[in-house]
Short mmCIF file of C-alpha atoms in Angstrom, two decimals:
data_model
loop_
_atom_site.label_atom_id
_atom_site.label_comp_id
_atom_site.label_asym_id
_atom_site.label_seq_id
_atom_site.Cartn_x
_atom_site.Cartn_y
_atom_site.Cartn_z
CA MET A 1 9.97 -2.75 40.94
CA SER A 2 12.88 -4.81 39.54
CA GLU A 3 15.33 -2.95 37.36
CA LEU A 4 15.71 -3.81 33.71
CA ALA A 5 18.88 -5.75 32.93
CA PHE A 6 18.71 -6.99 29.34
CA ARG A 7 16.72 -6.66 26.16
CA LEU A 8 16.27 -9.70 23.89
CA VAL A 9 16.05 -8.59 20.26
CA ARG A 10 15.20 -11.18 17.61
CA THR A 11 17.55 -10.91 14.64
CA ASN A 12 15.25 -12.77 12.24
CA GLY A 13 11.84 -11.54 13.43
CA PRO A 14 9.95 -8.63 15.04
CA GLU A 15 10.00 -9.76 18.69
CA SER A 16 11.77 -7.76 21.39
CA PHE A 17 11.56 -8.37 25.16
CA ASP A 18 12.86 -6.53 28.22
CA ILE A 19 14.22 -8.71 31.04
CA ALA A 20 14.21 -7.39 34.61
CA THR A 21 16.67 -8.54 37.29
CA GLY A 22 15.33 -11.24 39.64
CA ASN A 23 12.28 -12.17 37.56
CA SER A 24 11.77 -15.50 35.79
CA TYR A 25 10.33 -15.58 32.27
CA VAL A 26 9.08 -18.49 30.21
CA LEU A 27 9.71 -18.15 26.47
CA GLY A 28 7.49 -20.25 24.21
CA ARG A 29 5.19 -20.47 21.22
CA GLY A 30 2.00 -20.27 23.29
CA PRO A 31 0.36 -16.80 23.56
CA SER A 32 0.16 -17.21 27.35
CA SER A 33 3.96 -17.46 27.64
CA ASP A 34 5.75 -14.57 29.32
CA LEU A 35 7.80 -14.11 26.14
CA PRO A 36 5.61 -15.35 23.25
CA VAL A 37 7.36 -16.13 19.96
CA PRO A 38 4.96 -17.50 17.27
CA ASP A 39 7.56 -19.67 15.53
CA PRO A 40 6.80 -23.32 14.61
CA THR A 41 10.33 -24.40 15.64
CA ILE A 42 9.72 -23.22 19.21
CA SER A 43 7.88 -25.38 21.76
CA ARG A 44 4.88 -24.03 23.67
CA ARG A 45 7.07 -23.81 26.80
CA HIS A 46 10.55 -23.75 25.35
CA ALA A 47 12.94 -22.20 27.90
CA GLU A 48 13.09 -20.26 31.16
CA LEU A 49 15.20 -17.09 31.48
CA ARG A 50 16.30 -15.25 34.63
CA ALA A 51 18.69 -12.27 34.97
CA GLU A 52 21.04 -12.56 37.94
CA ASN A 53 24.43 -11.03 38.79
CA GLY A 54 24.94 -9.47 35.38
CA PHE A 55 24.19 -12.65 33.42
CA LEU A 56 21.12 -14.17 31.78
CA GLU A 57 20.56 -17.68 33.12
CA VAL A 58 18.89 -19.93 30.52
CA THR A 59 17.18 -23.30 31.20
CA ASP A 60 15.77 -25.44 28.41
CA LEU A 61 12.34 -26.87 29.37
CA GLY A 62 12.57 -30.06 27.31
CA SER A 63 12.00 -28.32 23.97
CA SER A 64 11.86 -30.32 20.74
CA ASN A 65 14.45 -28.25 18.84
CA GLY A 66 16.72 -27.19 21.68
CA THR A 67 18.26 -24.02 23.10
CA GLN A 68 21.70 -22.68 22.17
CA VAL A 69 24.09 -20.07 23.61
CA ASN A 70 26.43 -18.72 20.95
CA GLY A 71 25.75 -21.79 18.80
CA ASN A 72 26.28 -24.37 21.59
CA ARG A 73 23.27 -26.42 22.62
CA VAL A 74 22.61 -26.29 26.37
CA THR A 75 20.21 -27.66 28.95
CA ARG A 76 21.33 -25.00 31.39
CA GLY A 77 23.52 -22.13 30.31
CA ARG A 78 24.55 -18.53 30.90
CA ALA A 79 24.55 -15.64 28.43
CA ALA A 80 26.22 -12.25 28.77
CA ALA A 81 25.64 -8.97 27.01
CA PHE A 82 26.03 -9.20 23.22
CA ASP A 83 25.79 -13.02 23.24
CA THR A 84 23.39 -14.85 20.91
CA LEU A 85 20.58 -17.09 22.17
CA THR A 86 18.84 -19.48 19.77
CA PHE A 87 15.49 -21.11 20.53
CA GLY A 88 14.64 -23.61 17.77
CA ARG A 89 15.57 -21.51 14.74
CA ALA A 90 14.77 -18.13 16.31
CA ASP A 91 17.93 -16.11 17.04
CA PHE A 92 18.01 -13.39 19.70
CA ARG A 93 20.72 -10.90 20.54
CA VAL A 94 21.26 -10.08 24.23
CA GLU A 95 21.52 -6.30 24.61
CA PRO A 96 22.50 -4.66 27.92
CA LEU A 97 20.28 -2.09 29.62
CA GLU A 98 21.72 0.35 32.11
CA THR A 99 20.56 0.02 35.70
CA GLY A 100 17.47 2.12 36.24
CA THR A 101 16.68 2.38 32.53
CA ARG A 102 12.96 2.83 31.92
CA ALA A 103 11.12 3.56 28.69
CA ALA A 104 9.65 7.04 28.44
CA GLY A 105 6.14 5.62 28.48
CA GLY A 106 6.79 3.17 31.32
CA THR A 107 8.09 -0.39 31.48
CA ILE A 108 6.72 -2.57 28.69
CA VAL A 109 6.44 -5.89 30.49
CA ARG A 110 4.57 -7.87 27.85
CA GLN A 111 4.59 -7.95 24.03
CA VAL A 112 2.34 -10.22 21.95
CA PRO A 113 2.66 -10.31 18.13
CA VAL A 114 -0.64 -9.53 16.42
CA GLU A 115 -1.28 -11.30 13.13
CA TYR A 116 -3.93 -9.84 10.83
CA ALA A 117 -5.12 -13.19 9.48
CA ARG A 118 -5.51 -14.82 12.90
CA ASP A 119 -9.03 -15.37 14.18
CA ALA A 120 -9.68 -12.65 16.78
CA TYR A 121 -11.49 -15.11 19.04
CA ALA A 122 -8.32 -17.19 19.40
CA HIS A 123 -6.87 -14.61 21.84
CA LEU A 124 -9.02 -15.67 24.76
CA ASP A 125 -7.43 -18.65 26.47
CA ALA A 126 -5.78 -16.88 29.43
CA HIS A 127 -7.55 -16.49 32.80
CA SER A 128 -6.55 -14.33 35.74
CA GLU A 129 -7.94 -13.56 39.18
CA ARG A 130 -6.75 -9.95 38.91
CA SER A 131 -8.25 -9.21 35.49
CA LEU A 132 -9.82 -5.78 34.95
CA LEU A 133 -12.40 -7.26 32.59
CA LYS A 134 -15.96 -6.75 33.78
CA LEU A 135 -17.01 -10.38 33.56
CA GLY A 136 -18.42 -11.13 36.99
CA ASP A 137 -17.72 -14.86 36.64
CA ALA A 138 -14.97 -16.72 38.51
CA ASP A 139 -15.45 -19.99 36.65
CA ALA A 140 -13.06 -20.30 33.65
CA ALA A 141 -15.71 -21.77 31.32
CA ALA A 142 -18.19 -19.04 32.23
CA ARG A 143 -15.56 -16.34 31.70
CA GLN A 144 -14.69 -17.75 28.30
CA SER A 145 -18.35 -17.81 27.30
CA ARG A 146 -18.89 -14.25 28.51
CA LYS A 147 -15.85 -12.97 26.56
CA LEU A 148 -17.18 -14.59 23.39
CA GLU A 149 -20.56 -12.95 23.99
CA LEU A 150 -18.94 -9.52 24.41
CA LEU A 151 -16.90 -9.84 21.23
CA LEU A 152 -19.89 -11.12 19.25
CA ASP A 153 -21.95 -8.19 20.50
CA LEU A 154 -19.22 -5.76 19.43
CA SER A 155 -19.05 -7.37 15.99
CA GLN A 156 -22.81 -6.99 15.56
CA ARG A 157 -22.71 -3.36 16.71
CA LEU A 158 -20.00 -2.46 14.22
CA SER A 159 -21.15 -4.52 11.25
CA GLY A 160 -23.92 -2.14 10.21
CA GLU A 161 -22.27 1.14 11.23
CA LEU A 162 -20.58 2.88 8.30
CA ASP A 163 -20.55 6.40 9.73
CA HIS A 164 -16.91 6.80 10.74
CA GLU A 165 -17.37 9.01 13.81
CA ARG A 166 -20.24 6.98 15.24
CA LEU A 167 -18.22 3.81 14.69
CA LEU A 168 -15.28 5.17 16.70
CA GLU A 169 -17.67 6.31 19.43
CA THR A 170 -19.11 2.79 19.60
CA ILE A 171 -15.65 1.24 19.94
CA VAL A 172 -14.70 3.62 22.77
CA HIS A 173 -18.05 3.25 24.54
CA THR A 174 -17.84 -0.56 24.38
CA ALA A 175 -14.28 -0.52 25.75
CA PHE A 176 -15.51 1.34 28.83
CA GLU A 177 -18.37 -1.14 29.19
CA VAL A 178 -16.16 -4.22 29.30
CA LEU A 179 -12.91 -2.94 30.88
CA ALA A 180 -12.30 -1.16 34.19
CA VAL A 181 -10.21 1.59 32.54
CA ASP A 182 -9.95 5.34 33.05
CA ARG A 183 -9.22 6.30 29.46
CA VAL A 184 -9.60 4.95 25.93
CA ALA A 185 -7.89 6.50 22.91
CA ILE A 186 -7.89 5.68 19.20
CA LEU A 187 -5.12 7.01 16.95
CA LEU A 188 -5.41 6.44 13.20
CA LEU A 189 -2.87 6.78 10.41
CA ASP A 190 -3.18 9.95 8.35
CA VAL A 191 -2.37 8.92 4.77
CA ALA A 192 -1.18 12.37 3.72
CA SER A 193 1.34 12.86 6.53
CA GLY A 194 2.08 9.20 7.28
CA LYS A 195 1.66 9.94 11.00
CA LEU A 196 -0.71 8.63 13.65
CA VAL A 197 -3.19 11.30 14.69
CA PRO A 198 -5.71 11.25 17.58
CA ARG A 199 -9.23 10.54 16.33
CA MET A 200 -11.18 9.69 19.49
CA SER A 201 -10.32 9.97 23.19
CA ARG A 202 -12.58 9.61 26.21
CA SER A 203 -11.77 9.69 29.92
CA ARG A 204 -13.73 8.95 33.07
CA ILE A 205 -11.69 11.45 35.07
CA GLY A 206 -11.11 14.22 32.56
CA GLY A 207 -8.01 16.07 31.53
CA LEU A 208 -6.31 13.31 29.56
CA PRO A 209 -5.98 14.28 25.88
CA ALA A 210 -5.22 11.66 23.25
CA GLU A 211 -1.86 13.35 22.56
CA ALA A 212 -0.68 12.10 25.98
CA VAL A 213 -0.55 8.47 24.82
CA PRO A 214 3.07 7.47 25.60
CA ARG A 215 5.10 7.70 22.40
CA SER A 216 7.34 4.78 23.35
CA ILE A 217 4.28 2.51 23.51
CA VAL A 218 2.90 3.76 20.18
CA ASP A 219 6.23 3.32 18.40
CA THR A 220 6.68 -0.22 19.76
CA VAL A 221 3.14 -1.26 18.77
CA VAL A 222 3.29 0.11 15.23
CA ALA A 223 6.87 -0.86 14.38
CA GLY A 224 6.62 -4.40 15.73
CA ARG A 225 2.90 -5.00 15.07
CA VAL A 226 2.67 -6.18 18.66
CA ALA A 227 0.20 -5.60 21.46
CA VAL A 228 1.88 -4.42 24.66
CA LEU A 229 1.11 -4.32 28.37
CA SER A 230 2.93 -1.61 30.32
CA ASP A 231 3.22 -0.90 34.05
CA ASN A 232 3.77 2.52 35.62
CA ALA A 233 3.43 4.32 32.28
CA VAL A 234 4.29 7.98 32.71
CA ALA A 235 2.18 10.57 30.94
CA ASP A 236 3.82 12.81 28.36
CA SER A 237 6.03 15.44 30.01
CA ARG A 238 4.38 18.22 27.98
CA PHE A 239 1.28 17.87 30.14
CA THR A 240 2.87 17.95 33.60
CA GLY A 241 1.07 21.19 34.38
CA GLN A 242 -2.16 19.24 34.83
CA SER A 243 -2.45 17.59 38.22
CA ILE A 244 -3.88 14.28 37.04
CA LEU A 245 -1.08 13.90 34.53
CA ARG A 246 1.60 14.24 37.19
CA GLN A 247 0.53 10.81 38.41
CA SER A 248 2.00 7.66 36.92
CA VAL A 249 -0.48 5.60 34.95
CA ARG A 250 -0.76 2.39 36.96
CA SER A 251 -1.18 0.16 33.91
CA ALA A 252 -1.67 0.56 30.17
CA MET A 253 -2.41 -1.67 27.18
CA CYS A 254 -2.19 -0.96 23.46
CA THR A 255 -2.92 -3.06 20.37
CA PRO A 256 -2.40 -2.32 16.66
CA LEU A 257 -5.46 -2.02 14.42
CA MET A 258 -4.47 -4.13 11.42
CA ALA A 259 -6.03 -3.57 7.98
CA THR A 260 -3.83 -6.20 6.32
CA ALA A 261 -0.82 -8.26 7.31
CA GLU A 262 1.40 -5.31 6.35
CA GLN A 263 -0.82 -2.27 6.96
CA VAL A 264 -1.52 -0.78 10.39
CA LEU A 265 -4.60 1.46 10.44
CA GLY A 266 -3.79 2.84 13.88
CA ILE A 267 -3.77 1.84 17.53
CA LEU A 268 -6.29 1.24 20.33
CA TYR A 269 -4.94 2.36 23.73
CA VAL A 270 -6.42 1.97 27.24
CA ASP A 271 -4.96 2.85 30.62
CA SER A 272 -5.79 3.09 34.31
CA VAL A 273 -4.75 5.61 36.93
CA THR A 274 -7.12 4.56 39.68
CA ALA A 275 -7.35 0.75 39.49
CA THR A 276 -5.79 -1.18 42.37
CA ASN A 277 -4.54 -3.97 40.10
CA SER A 278 -2.55 -3.78 36.90
CA PHE A 279 -3.81 -5.32 33.67
CA SER A 280 -3.28 -9.06 33.28
CA ASP A 281 -2.44 -11.36 30.37
CA GLU A 282 -6.15 -12.13 30.10
CA ASP A 283 -6.90 -8.45 29.66
CA LEU A 284 -4.23 -8.07 26.97
CA GLN A 285 -5.45 -11.08 25.02
CA PHE A 286 -9.01 -9.78 25.18
CA LEU A 287 -7.85 -6.35 23.92
CA ILE A 288 -6.12 -8.02 20.95
CA ALA A 289 -9.37 -9.78 20.00
CA PHE A 290 -11.33 -6.57 20.63
CA GLY A 291 -8.88 -4.63 18.43
CA GLY A 292 -9.17 -7.16 15.62
CA ILE A 293 -12.94 -6.68 15.43
CA ALA A 294 -12.61 -2.91 15.79
CA ALA A 295 -10.04 -2.79 12.95
CA ALA A 296 -12.39 -4.73 10.65
CA GLY A 297 -15.16 -2.22 11.38
CA ILE A 298 -12.88 0.78 10.82
CA ARG A 299 -11.57 -0.68 7.58
CA ALA A 300 -15.12 -1.31 6.30
CA SER A 301 -16.12 2.24 7.24
CA MET A 302 -13.10 3.71 5.43
CA GLN A 303 -13.83 1.63 2.34
CA ALA A 304 -17.46 2.75 2.38
CA ASP A 305 -16.35 6.39 2.56
CA GLU A 306 -13.94 5.88 -0.34
CA LEU A 307 -16.58 4.13 -2.47
CA GLN A 308 -19.13 6.84 -1.75
CA GLU A 309 -16.68 9.58 -2.67
CA GLN A 310 -15.69 7.76 -5.85
CA ALA A 311 -19.35 7.27 -6.77
CA ILE A 312 -20.04 10.98 -6.35
CA VAL A 313 -16.98 11.99 -8.33
CA ARG A 314 -17.58 9.38 -11.00
CA GLY A 315 -21.25 10.33 -11.33
CA SER A 316 -20.23 13.94 -11.84
CA PHE A 317 -17.39 13.29 -14.27
CA GLU A 318 -19.20 10.70 -16.39
CA ARG A 319 -21.15 13.61 -17.80
CA TYR A 320 -17.92 14.87 -19.32
CA PHE A 321 -15.59 11.92 -19.84
CA ALA A 322 -15.67 8.48 -21.35
CA PRO A 323 -16.57 5.92 -18.63
CA GLY A 324 -13.01 4.54 -18.42
CA VAL A 325 -11.55 8.03 -18.00
CA ALA A 326 -14.20 8.95 -15.42
CA ALA A 327 -13.39 5.84 -13.37
CA GLU A 328 -9.69 6.69 -13.37
CA ILE A 329 -10.37 10.26 -12.29
CA ALA A 330 -12.67 9.02 -9.52
CA ARG A 331 -9.83 6.91 -8.12
CA ASN A 332 -7.62 9.99 -7.99
CA ALA A 333 -7.96 11.58 -4.53
CA GLY A 334 -7.25 15.05 -5.97
CA ALA A 335 -9.74 14.89 -8.82
CA THR A 336 -12.31 17.20 -7.22
CA ARG A 337 -10.08 19.88 -5.77
CA LEU A 338 -10.62 23.48 -6.81
CA GLY A 339 -8.18 25.17 -9.16
CA GLY A 340 -6.28 23.94 -12.17
CA GLU A 341 -3.24 24.47 -14.38
CA ARG A 342 -2.06 25.87 -17.70
CA ARG A 343 -1.85 23.23 -20.41
CA LYS A 344 -1.86 22.90 -24.18
CA ILE A 345 -5.07 21.32 -25.42
CA ALA A 346 -7.25 21.05 -28.52
CA VAL A 347 -10.71 22.65 -28.31
CA LEU A 348 -13.60 21.69 -30.64
CA PHE A 349 -16.93 23.43 -31.09
CA SER A 350 -19.75 22.04 -33.25
CA ASP A 351 -22.98 23.89 -33.97
CA VAL A 352 -26.17 23.01 -35.86
CA ARG A 353 -26.78 25.26 -38.87
CA GLY A 354 -30.25 26.74 -39.36
CA PHE A 355 -31.38 25.59 -35.94
CA THR A 356 -33.72 28.56 -35.38
CA ARG A 357 -35.59 27.90 -38.66
CA LEU A 358 -35.70 24.19 -37.84
CA ALA A 359 -37.12 24.87 -34.37
CA GLU A 360 -39.87 27.09 -35.75
CA GLY A 361 -41.13 24.32 -38.03
CA MET A 362 -41.17 21.39 -35.56
CA PRO A 363 -43.24 20.56 -32.47
CA PRO A 364 -41.14 20.88 -29.27
CA GLU A 365 -41.40 17.16 -28.51
CA ALA A 366 -40.15 16.17 -31.97
CA LEU A 367 -37.34 18.73 -31.81
CA ALA A 368 -36.23 17.47 -28.38
CA LYS A 369 -36.15 13.88 -29.65
CA LEU A 370 -34.15 14.87 -32.72
CA LEU A 371 -31.56 16.77 -30.65
CA SER A 372 -31.31 13.96 -28.09
CA GLU A 373 -30.46 11.47 -30.83
CA TYR A 374 -27.98 13.93 -32.34
CA PHE A 375 -26.25 14.74 -29.05
CA THR A 376 -26.06 11.07 -28.04
CA GLU A 377 -24.35 10.15 -31.29
CA MET A 378 -21.93 13.09 -31.20
CA VAL A 379 -20.90 12.55 -27.58
CA GLU A 380 -20.19 8.89 -28.28
CA VAL A 381 -17.90 9.94 -31.13
CA VAL A 382 -16.06 12.36 -28.81
CA PHE A 383 -15.59 9.62 -26.19
CA GLU A 384 -14.49 7.06 -28.80
CA HIS A 385 -11.65 9.39 -29.75
CA GLY A 386 -10.55 10.00 -26.15
CA GLY A 387 -12.15 13.42 -25.85
CA THR A 388 -13.72 15.23 -22.92
CA LEU A 389 -17.21 16.73 -23.15
CA ASP A 390 -16.99 20.20 -21.66
CA LYS A 391 -20.54 21.42 -22.11
CA PHE A 392 -23.64 21.82 -24.25
CA VAL A 393 -24.56 25.39 -25.19
CA GLY A 394 -28.00 25.29 -26.74
CA ASP A 395 -27.48 23.14 -29.83
CA ALA A 396 -23.68 23.51 -29.70
CA ILE A 397 -21.13 21.06 -28.28
CA MET A 398 -17.76 21.94 -26.74
CA ALA A 399 -15.18 19.16 -26.43
CA LEU A 400 -11.50 18.96 -25.38
CA TRP A 401 -8.46 16.79 -25.99
CA GLY A 402 -5.39 16.86 -23.75
CA ALA A 403 -7.23 17.36 -20.45
CA PRO A 404 -7.61 16.12 -17.80
CA GLN A 405 -5.19 13.50 -19.14
CA ALA A 406 -2.35 14.74 -21.28
CA GLN A 407 -2.43 13.53 -24.92
CA GLU A 408 0.54 14.17 -27.18
CA ASP A 409 -1.66 13.71 -30.24
CA ALA A 410 -4.51 15.90 -28.99
CA PRO A 411 -4.84 17.97 -32.25
CA ASP A 412 -4.91 14.80 -34.39
CA ARG A 413 -7.55 13.25 -32.13
CA ALA A 414 -9.68 16.39 -32.42
CA VAL A 415 -9.48 16.45 -36.24
CA ARG A 416 -10.18 12.72 -36.46
CA ALA A 417 -13.20 13.14 -34.15
CA ALA A 418 -14.51 16.06 -36.23
CA LEU A 419 -14.41 13.96 -39.42
CA ALA A 420 -16.11 11.08 -37.57
CA MET A 421 -18.81 13.45 -36.29
CA GLN A 422 -19.62 14.60 -39.83
CA GLU A 423 -19.69 10.97 -41.00
CA ALA A 424 -21.96 9.93 -38.10
CA LEU A 425 -24.27 12.86 -38.87
CA ALA A 426 -24.52 11.74 -42.49
CA HIS A 427 -25.77 8.32 -41.31
CA LEU A 428 -28.26 9.98 -38.94
CA ASN A 429 -29.56 12.23 -41.72
CA ALA A 430 -30.07 9.27 -44.04
CA ARG A 431 -32.14 7.51 -41.38
CA TRP A 432 -34.13 10.64 -40.53
CA LEU A 433 -34.88 11.46 -44.17
CA ALA A 434 -36.12 7.91 -44.71
CA ALA A 435 -38.48 8.44 -41.78
CA GLY A 436 -39.70 11.77 -43.11
CA ARG A 437 -37.79 13.83 -40.59
CA PRO A 438 -35.57 16.84 -41.38
CA ALA A 439 -31.81 16.53 -41.81
CA LEU A 440 -29.23 18.57 -39.88
CA GLY A 441 -26.13 20.41 -41.03
CA VAL A 442 -23.24 21.03 -38.60
CA GLY A 443 -20.24 23.36 -38.70
CA ILE A 444 -17.14 22.58 -36.64
CA GLY A 445 -14.24 24.77 -35.47
CA ILE A 446 -11.00 23.54 -33.82
CA ASN A 447 -8.11 25.40 -32.19
CA PHE A 448 -4.99 24.28 -30.30
CA GLY A 449 -2.93 26.11 -27.71
CA GLU A 450 -2.36 26.91 -24.05
CA VAL A 451 -5.35 27.43 -21.77
CA PHE A 452 -6.23 27.34 -18.07
CA VAL A 453 -7.94 24.03 -17.34
CA GLY A 454 -9.42 22.71 -14.09
CA ASN A 455 -12.34 22.76 -11.67
CA ILE A 456 -14.10 26.09 -11.45
CA GLY A 457 -16.78 26.87 -8.87
CA SER A 458 -17.21 25.98 -5.20
CA HIS A 459 -16.81 22.84 -3.10
CA ARG A 460 -20.56 22.30 -3.44
CA ARG A 461 -20.67 22.63 -7.21
CA LEU A 462 -17.71 22.15 -9.53
CA GLU A 463 -17.55 22.64 -13.29
CA TYR A 464 -14.61 21.18 -15.17
CA THR A 465 -13.84 23.62 -17.95
CA VAL A 466 -11.17 25.62 -19.79
CA LEU A 467 -10.53 29.34 -20.07
CA GLY A 468 -8.46 31.34 -22.55
CA ASP A 469 -8.24 32.91 -25.99
CA VAL A 470 -7.79 29.48 -27.61
CA VAL A 471 -11.37 28.67 -26.61
CA ASN A 472 -12.72 31.95 -28.03
CA VAL A 473 -11.01 31.42 -31.39
CA ALA A 474 -12.36 27.84 -31.66
CA ALA A 475 -15.88 29.09 -30.98
CA ARG A 476 -15.58 31.82 -33.64
CA LEU A 477 -14.18 29.39 -36.21
CA CYS A 478 -17.20 27.20 -35.56
CA ALA A 479 -19.50 30.18 -36.12
CA GLU A 480 -17.81 30.80 -39.52
CA ALA A 481 -17.98 27.14 -40.63
CA GLY A 482 -20.76 26.17 -42.99
CA ALA A 483 -22.79 22.98 -42.82
CA GLY A 484 -20.45 20.03 -43.24
CA GLU A 485 -17.30 22.20 -42.85
CA ILE A 486 -14.43 21.73 -40.39
CA LEU A 487 -12.32 24.86 -39.92
CA VAL A 488 -9.07 24.85 -37.95
CA ALA A 489 -6.59 27.52 -36.91
CA GLU A 490 -2.90 27.52 -37.92
CA GLY A 491 -1.99 26.06 -34.49
CA VAL A 492 -3.91 22.88 -35.30
CA ARG A 493 -2.45 22.47 -38.80
CA ALA A 494 1.10 22.94 -37.49
CA ALA A 495 0.65 20.45 -34.62
CA THR A 496 -1.04 17.57 -36.44
CA TYR A 497 0.83 14.54 -37.75
CA GLY A 498 -2.07 12.53 -39.16
CA GLY A 499 -1.46 13.44 -42.80
CA TRP A 500 -4.64 15.49 -43.11
CA ASP A 501 -5.44 17.41 -46.30
CA TYR A 502 -6.02 21.10 -45.60
CA GLU A 503 -7.25 23.89 -47.83
CA ALA A 504 -5.94 27.32 -46.91
CA LEU A 505 -8.64 29.99 -46.70
CA GLN A 506 -8.36 33.74 -46.54
CA PRO A 507 -7.21 34.91 -43.09
CA MET A 508 -10.24 35.82 -41.07
CA GLU A 509 -10.91 38.85 -38.96
CA LEU A 510 -12.44 37.59 -35.78
CA ARG A 511 -14.29 39.92 -33.50
CA GLY A 512 -12.21 40.93 -30.49
CA ARG A 513 -8.84 40.24 -32.15
CA GLU A 514 -6.60 42.85 -33.78
CA GLU A 515 -4.66 40.35 -35.92
CA LYS A 516 -6.27 38.15 -38.53
CA VAL A 517 -6.34 34.38 -37.88
CA GLU A 518 -4.95 31.97 -40.46
CA VAL A 519 -7.69 29.45 -41.20
CA PHE A 520 -7.70 26.08 -42.95
CA ARG A 521 -10.53 23.83 -44.09
CA VAL A 522 -10.09 20.10 -43.37
CA ILE A 523 -10.62 18.18 -46.62
CA GLY A 524 -9.95 14.72 -45.20
CA ALA A 525 -7.18 12.24 -44.60
CA GLY A 526 -4.12 12.52 -46.85
#
């Protein structure tokens, strides 16, 4: 094989090409060019390049915008190492390569830029007698038709498949059906680590793990968003103990899986150890189109998984949070993890007074309806004031402020919500009394301080709750509050800024505490 002599590196674009001694290359805008550069200032067949005797011979092929060597327009010219070649408005730097230099994954002999927005079916115009596509048709028109049929079939197979693993299996299985390859591998980007990780690898001959995909090929594909064709790719040296991996891969192709113009989902890689011929331009163009359809399927599958997870999380958390808060939590990837943190929050308990006597005098159906109306109204008040519903305990309600989202004014929000709850209950009672139904009286207790807050339970069932003495004191203040009363601990009074009027009560002895708790009754806004 010819030795590499130069590398052309575009200074104002992603393209990079290796030039071997003695070979002729046509650079142009057309995807079938040896060195394709998708730039509107470059002609379809712009210039011919050939490395000889330590120089790069350049011949302009009648281009519209000309060819330049170090800023001088030429019809025929010669460039040396570190010179600048300009085709139209595309500038390339000529970099020298030492004799015998070969990339660790083999010689990349072809690079084709892959654009996300481009129609996948546009990559089908090349034809080759040595193609490894399983088409069975020599006629160009018939081959084109068959390629379109294969891609349409793949699109239909993937369109309804949202299970991620089955989708990847379908992509790999279809690649074996249409290409005479020995191995297919899919590597996808892991969002957490930012690295490409093997997700699916299949081999006809066994013993070829996905980790053996040549790193030089992967890096070139992802960094440049280009599809590459490589000859004599050498398997990763870490696997030389396995006999099949000691052989050089005869030919390999790799294309990026593009989610957007800027985001690469991963790569689709195929190679051959046993094929007599190497892959052709036709094969590479087909793989680009194949990869475009595969990427669309993978992206749809990922989005379906994300939406399903968000729906589950949101459905769970909407029981506790206002809809807007629940939606934000659902978008947070860590919202459902076990564990929690210590945080200062306000805790509110409300409890119906005389509930036992009320229950004894009402039919169960009427009592259930009354409580449903009461709970609905109270929960709406909690949500309106940015609170979190922790739980119902019989006829009692427990609500939080300051978790899961921090709120600097959590104590003020809790007091304001408590007053609004008593006001809403007064309106409910007026309506119920007018309808001949009994009225309710509610006592409320509020405390503020540091607690443990987070998800408690298992991966199958999570409960978002808080633990700590602050919770116990709030519950006991609620138990001491009479109908229509709002009792708060000293921590709440000291932390509020809303100008509330408080009435100091006698310090209370609360069961389970050695020291008395300073207690205040909320009179209203100051």
